[in-house]
Tab-separated table of C-alpha atoms in Angstrom:
chain	number	residue	atom	x	y	z
A	97	MET	CA	-29.829	33.846	-13.544
A	98	ILE	CA	-27.025	31.528	-14.572
A	99	GLY	CA	-28.267	29.022	-17.127
A	100	LEU	CA	-26.872	25.971	-18.853
A	101	GLU	CA	-25.467	28.086	-21.683
A	102	HIS	CA	-23.154	29.989	-19.351
A	103	TYR	CA	-21.491	26.827	-18.121
A	104	LEU	CA	-21.284	25.396	-21.638
A	105	ILE	CA	-19.623	28.566	-22.937
A	106	VAL	CA	-17.011	28.423	-20.171
A	107	SER	CA	-16.465	24.789	-21.077
A	108	ALA	CA	-16.113	25.595	-24.795
A	109	LEU	CA	-13.617	28.382	-24.080
A	110	LEU	CA	-11.568	26.134	-21.806
A	111	PHE	CA	-11.553	23.398	-24.452
A	112	SER	CA	-10.292	25.791	-27.119
A	113	LEU	CA	-7.623	27.099	-24.711
A	114	GLY	CA	-6.417	23.517	-24.221
A	115	MET	CA	-6.347	22.977	-27.964
A	116	MET	CA	-4.424	26.215	-28.437
A	117	GLY	CA	-1.867	24.894	-25.951
A	118	VAL	CA	-1.464	21.666	-27.894
A	119	ILE	CA	-0.898	23.625	-31.112
A	120	LEU	CA	1.240	26.432	-29.685
A	121	ARG	CA	3.611	24.782	-27.240
A	122	ARG	CA	6.596	22.665	-28.256
A	123	ASN	CA	7.252	21.002	-24.924
A	124	LEU	CA	5.684	17.545	-24.520
A	125	ILE	CA	4.886	18.088	-20.837
A	126	VAL	CA	3.027	21.348	-21.507
A	127	ILE	CA	1.189	19.669	-24.396
A	128	TYR	CA	0.030	17.129	-21.827
A	129	MET	CA	-1.244	19.941	-19.625
A	130	GLY	CA	-3.258	21.205	-22.596
A	131	LEU	CA	-4.785	17.737	-22.895
A	132	GLU	CA	-5.718	17.853	-19.221
A	133	LEU	CA	-7.429	21.217	-19.778
A	134	MET	CA	-9.501	19.718	-22.596
A	135	LEU	CA	-10.532	16.750	-20.415
A	136	ASN	CA	-11.546	19.171	-17.671
A	137	ALA	CA	-13.637	21.191	-20.103
A	138	ALA	CA	-15.517	18.025	-21.059
A	139	ASN	CA	-16.019	17.256	-17.366
A	140	LEU	CA	-17.516	20.693	-16.758
A	141	ALA	CA	-19.954	20.238	-19.648
A	142	LEU	CA	-21.002	16.811	-18.331
A	143	VAL	CA	-21.562	18.068	-14.772
A	144	SER	CA	-23.614	21.043	-15.943
A	145	PHE	CA	-25.779	18.847	-18.193
A	146	SER	CA	-26.271	16.517	-15.249
A	147	ARG	CA	-27.360	19.400	-13.020
A	148	PHE	CA	-29.782	20.922	-15.510
A	149	THR	CA	-31.448	17.730	-16.742
A	150	ASP	CA	-31.859	16.140	-13.302
A	151	THR	CA	-29.917	12.940	-14.060
A	152	ILE	CA	-26.930	11.926	-11.992
A	153	ASP	CA	-25.434	9.741	-14.756
A	154	GLY	CA	-23.317	12.657	-15.971
A	155	GLN	CA	-21.576	12.835	-12.626
A	156	VAL	CA	-20.845	9.083	-12.728
A	157	MET	CA	-19.335	9.627	-16.163
A	158	VAL	CA	-17.151	12.453	-14.842
A	159	PHE	CA	-15.958	10.154	-12.068
A	160	PHE	CA	-14.847	7.633	-14.693
A	161	VAL	CA	-13.226	10.326	-16.817
A	162	ILE	CA	-11.166	11.512	-13.846
A	163	THR	CA	-10.025	7.929	-13.179
A	164	VAL	CA	-9.045	7.339	-16.803
A	165	ALA	CA	-7.273	10.712	-16.927
A	166	ALA	CA	-5.189	9.785	-13.887
A	167	ALA	CA	-4.158	6.467	-15.489
A	168	GLU	CA	-3.481	8.234	-18.802
A	169	VAL	CA	-1.236	10.848	-17.193
A	170	ALA	CA	0.781	8.157	-15.405
A	171	VAL	CA	1.357	6.167	-18.604
A	172	GLY	CA	2.013	9.261	-20.717
A	173	LEU	CA	4.562	10.708	-18.321
A	174	ALA	CA	6.301	7.314	-18.095
A	175	LEU	CA	6.534	7.350	-21.897
A	176	ILE	CA	7.994	10.873	-21.811
A	177	VAL	CA	10.593	9.756	-19.246
A	178	ALA	CA	11.497	6.701	-21.365
A	179	LEU	CA	11.783	8.954	-24.436
A	180	TYR	CA	13.957	11.431	-22.545
A	181	ARG	CA	16.324	8.611	-21.540
A	182	LYS	CA	16.804	7.693	-25.196
A	183	ARG	CA	16.906	11.142	-26.788
A	184	GLN	CA	17.630	13.681	-24.003
A	185	THR	CA	14.856	16.005	-25.178
A	186	THR	CA	11.170	16.724	-24.586
A	187	GLU	CA	10.766	19.143	-27.484
A	188	VAL	CA	8.541	17.818	-30.263
A	189	GLY	CA	10.667	19.660	-32.830
A	190	ASP	CA	13.607	17.383	-32.055
A	191	LEU	CA	11.576	14.190	-32.343
A	192	THR	CA	11.235	13.897	-36.087
A	193	SER	CA	12.541	10.400	-36.807
A	194	LEU	CA	10.750	7.176	-35.952
A	195	LYS	CA	13.987	5.334	-35.231
A	196	LEU	CA	15.252	5.637	-31.675
B	135	MET	CA	-24.439	35.662	-4.713
B	136	GLN	CA	-24.401	32.528	-6.888
B	137	GLU	CA	-24.044	34.600	-10.033
B	138	LEU	CA	-21.164	36.576	-8.590
B	139	LEU	CA	-19.412	33.351	-7.555
B	140	PHE	CA	-20.000	31.874	-11.008
B	141	TYR	CA	-18.381	34.854	-12.696
B	142	ILE	CA	-15.440	34.880	-10.264
B	143	PHE	CA	-14.758	31.161	-10.634
B	144	SER	CA	-15.153	31.045	-14.401
B	145	ALA	CA	-12.944	34.113	-14.873
B	146	LEU	CA	-10.299	32.511	-12.652
B	147	THR	CA	-10.571	29.226	-14.574
B	148	LEU	CA	-10.193	30.891	-17.962
B	149	ILE	CA	-7.404	33.293	-16.988
B	150	CYS	CA	-5.371	30.589	-15.264
B	151	GLY	CA	-6.079	28.213	-18.158
B	152	PHE	CA	-4.708	30.819	-20.547
B	153	LEU	CA	-1.610	31.265	-18.391
B	154	VAL	CA	-1.052	27.482	-18.437
B	155	VAL	CA	-0.796	27.327	-22.203
B	156	ALA	CA	0.568	30.766	-23.169
B	157	ASN	CA	2.197	32.630	-20.318
B	158	PRO	CA	3.668	35.821	-21.824
B	159	PHE	CA	6.275	36.216	-19.052
B	160	THR	CA	7.880	32.810	-18.759
B	161	ARG	CA	7.942	29.467	-20.527
B	162	ASN	CA	8.918	27.486	-17.477
B	163	PRO	CA	6.863	24.243	-17.282
B	164	VAL	CA	6.773	24.530	-13.466
B	165	THR	CA	4.831	27.816	-13.776
B	166	SER	CA	2.426	26.122	-16.153
B	167	ALA	CA	1.896	23.301	-13.655
B	168	MET	CA	1.202	25.796	-10.855
B	169	PHE	CA	-1.377	27.637	-12.963
B	170	LEU	CA	-2.908	24.264	-13.812
B	171	VAL	CA	-3.417	23.740	-10.051
B	172	LEU	CA	-5.238	27.096	-9.854
B	173	THR	CA	-7.377	26.171	-12.876
B	174	ILE	CA	-8.310	22.839	-11.302
B	175	ILE	CA	-9.197	24.418	-7.964
B	176	SER	CA	-11.396	27.130	-9.462
B	177	MET	CA	-13.061	24.438	-11.541
B	178	ALA	CA	-13.774	22.575	-8.286
B	179	GLY	CA	-15.504	25.794	-7.191
B	180	LEU	CA	-17.683	25.621	-10.321
B	181	PHE	CA	-18.491	21.993	-9.461
B	182	VAL	CA	-19.634	23.110	-6.001
B	183	LEU	CA	-21.905	25.704	-7.630
B	184	LEU	CA	-23.368	22.843	-9.698
B	185	ASN	CA	-24.068	20.817	-6.531
B	186	ALA	CA	-21.445	18.185	-7.401
B	187	PHE	CA	-19.735	18.232	-4.015
B	188	PHE	CA	-18.191	14.779	-4.229
B	189	LEU	CA	-16.720	15.499	-7.647
B	190	ALA	CA	-15.308	18.791	-6.390
B	191	ALA	CA	-13.506	16.913	-3.623
B	192	VAL	CA	-12.300	14.234	-6.051
B	193	GLN	CA	-11.118	16.937	-8.442
B	194	VAL	CA	-8.999	18.601	-5.766
B	195	MET	CA	-7.638	15.316	-4.449
B	196	VAL	CA	-6.934	13.494	-7.714
B	197	TYR	CA	-5.962	16.387	-9.988
B	198	ALA	CA	-4.423	18.953	-7.671
B	199	GLY	CA	-3.097	16.286	-5.327
B	200	ALA	CA	-1.917	13.431	-7.514
B	201	VAL	CA	-1.737	14.414	-11.181
B	202	ILE	CA	0.045	17.752	-10.685
B	203	VAL	CA	2.510	16.193	-8.255
B	204	LEU	CA	3.272	13.616	-10.938
B	205	PHE	CA	3.766	16.419	-13.497
B	206	LEU	CA	6.083	18.346	-11.174
B	207	PHE	CA	7.963	15.163	-10.345
B	208	VAL	CA	8.641	14.476	-14.021
B	209	ILE	CA	9.587	18.116	-14.730
B	210	MET	CA	12.102	18.085	-11.873
B	211	LEU	CA	13.365	14.634	-12.914
B	212	LEU	CA	14.001	15.659	-16.506
B	213	ASP	CA	15.447	19.060	-15.554
B	214	VAL	CA	14.399	20.900	-18.719
B	215	LYS	CA	16.105	24.264	-18.360
B	216	GLU	CA	16.798	25.291	-21.938
B	217	VAL	CA	13.068	25.604	-22.631
B	218	GLU	CA	12.890	29.003	-20.965
B	219	LYS	CA	15.266	30.637	-23.418
B	220	GLN	CA	13.266	29.848	-26.515
B	221	HIS	CA	10.661	32.268	-27.808
B	222	TYR	CA	7.276	31.495	-29.237
B	223	ASN	CA	7.536	31.135	-32.972
B	224	LEU	CA	5.205	33.410	-34.869
B	225	PHE	CA	3.722	30.623	-36.993
B	226	GLY	CA	2.752	28.679	-33.875
B	227	VAL	CA	1.189	31.742	-32.227
B	228	VAL	CA	-0.869	32.613	-35.314
B	229	LEU	CA	-1.953	28.999	-35.777
B	230	GLY	CA	-2.784	28.652	-32.070
B	231	LEU	CA	-4.897	31.800	-32.028
B	232	LEU	CA	-6.604	30.727	-35.234
B	233	GLY	CA	-7.416	27.357	-33.680
B	234	LEU	CA	-8.671	29.039	-30.498
B	235	LEU	CA	-10.917	31.447	-32.388
B	236	SER	CA	-12.284	28.917	-34.863
B	237	VAL	CA	-13.001	26.069	-32.458
B	238	GLY	CA	-14.183	28.364	-29.662
B	239	GLY	CA	-16.321	30.408	-32.028
B	240	MET	CA	-17.814	27.306	-33.597
B	241	LEU	CA	-18.694	25.751	-30.219
B	242	ILE	CA	-20.156	28.985	-28.811
B	243	LYS	CA	-22.171	29.618	-31.987
B	244	ALA	CA	-23.523	26.069	-31.793
B	245	ILE	CA	-24.427	26.455	-28.102
B	246	LEU	CA	-26.135	29.815	-28.579
B	247	SER	CA	-28.055	28.930	-31.734
B	248	SER	CA	-29.285	25.537	-30.511
B	249	GLY	CA	-31.063	27.051	-27.501
B	250	VAL	CA	-29.963	24.078	-25.435
B	251	GLY	CA	-30.694	25.597	-22.042
B	252	GLU	CA	-34.106	27.065	-22.789
B	253	GLY	CA	-36.601	26.501	-20.008
B	254	LEU	CA	-34.190	24.328	-18.014
B	255	GLN	CA	-33.841	25.051	-14.336
B	256	PRO	CA	-31.025	23.825	-12.105
B	257	GLN	CA	-32.814	21.013	-10.339
B	258	LEU	CA	-30.532	18.102	-9.488
B	259	GLU	CA	-29.704	17.962	-5.776
B	260	GLY	CA	-26.841	15.588	-6.505
B	261	SER	CA	-26.087	14.156	-3.091
B	262	THR	CA	-23.079	11.891	-2.656
B	263	LYS	CA	-25.424	9.141	-1.510
B	264	ASP	CA	-27.284	9.152	-4.835
B	265	LEU	CA	-24.007	9.099	-6.734
B	266	GLY	CA	-22.768	6.122	-4.696
B	267	MET	CA	-26.044	4.250	-5.172
B	268	LYS	CA	-25.857	4.787	-8.927
B	269	LEU	CA	-22.172	3.858	-9.046
B	270	PHE	CA	-22.613	0.555	-7.207
B	271	THR	CA	-25.849	-0.582	-8.859
B	272	ASP	CA	-26.236	0.499	-12.497
B	273	TYR	CA	-22.565	1.242	-13.131
B	274	VAL	CA	-20.932	-1.532	-11.134
B	275	LEU	CA	-19.420	-3.264	-14.184
B	276	PRO	CA	-17.699	-0.114	-15.535
B	277	PHE	CA	-16.539	0.542	-11.988
B	278	GLU	CA	-14.846	-2.864	-11.788
B	279	ILE	CA	-13.357	-2.438	-15.259
B	280	MET	CA	-11.946	0.888	-14.099
B	281	GLY	CA	-10.172	-0.921	-11.278
B	282	VAL	CA	-8.638	-3.345	-13.784
B	283	LEU	CA	-7.637	-0.371	-15.965
B	284	LEU	CA	-5.787	1.238	-13.073
B	285	LEU	CA	-3.969	-2.059	-12.429
B	286	VAL	CA	-3.007	-2.331	-16.109
B	287	GLY	CA	-1.816	1.281	-16.064
B	288	MET	CA	0.305	0.612	-12.990
B	289	ILE	CA	1.940	-2.467	-14.513
B	290	GLY	CA	2.522	-0.593	-17.769
B	291	VAL	CA	4.187	2.333	-15.986
B	292	ILE	CA	6.500	0.016	-14.016
B	293	LEU	CA	7.446	-1.794	-17.218
B	294	LEU	CA	8.011	1.456	-19.149
B	295	SER	CA	10.191	3.018	-16.491
B	296	LYS	CA	12.620	0.096	-16.327
B	297	LYS	CA	16.139	1.129	-17.244
B	298	ASN	CA	16.785	-1.286	-20.126
B	299	LEU	CA	13.515	-1.214	-22.024
B	300	ARG	CA	13.496	-4.152	-24.388
């Protein structure tokens, strides 16, 4: 029998994988993908809580999270493109000064 | 049957998620984006197992359809080739694994010791009709605000991607 814990453990592992990506990778775009993984892990936890406690509010919340994530990705990638135009790099190691 | 599907989908999610962030064979961002698609789709499978059919469809459409296309578009636009040649630095790998183990271990310990799922049965039917009713009655104000947020995001992106950003 698959219980709530199983889903929560998958969610926790996915969250820590996303965090590992943010720490490990040096490319801004891949760091963004790690952020997406973490958002998805939170979504999975919310949906499983919603299923096991018989309230649909968790699913409404996930709907909002997906919307905000889409807007966030659009703005973030536009920022990366604007940064690339100025500095010709997407590596965080090369972006050490505040001045453009 | 459900248990087997759960294990298949969660194993797929975790393996593809690992390959997104730390693929041992290549560091190409396009490969990462493709594995992110697989992660998203197997997560949609988990959503179906949790009776969240509408969210599974939204997940496939919005994430696999829109967000990943945007990622690929930017990767192709920026043409980052030199990334592939670099190796993982040892400090980053050690720190990343340490972060993975500590945060993952902490969360799993907390989940297991709290006994959060004790005596809970999967009970929500979760039809799309119920979700729509909830969304357009109790949550109608956040829903409208979300529309405004998308508009603000769109205007911001157009402004940011202008050539001479002032």
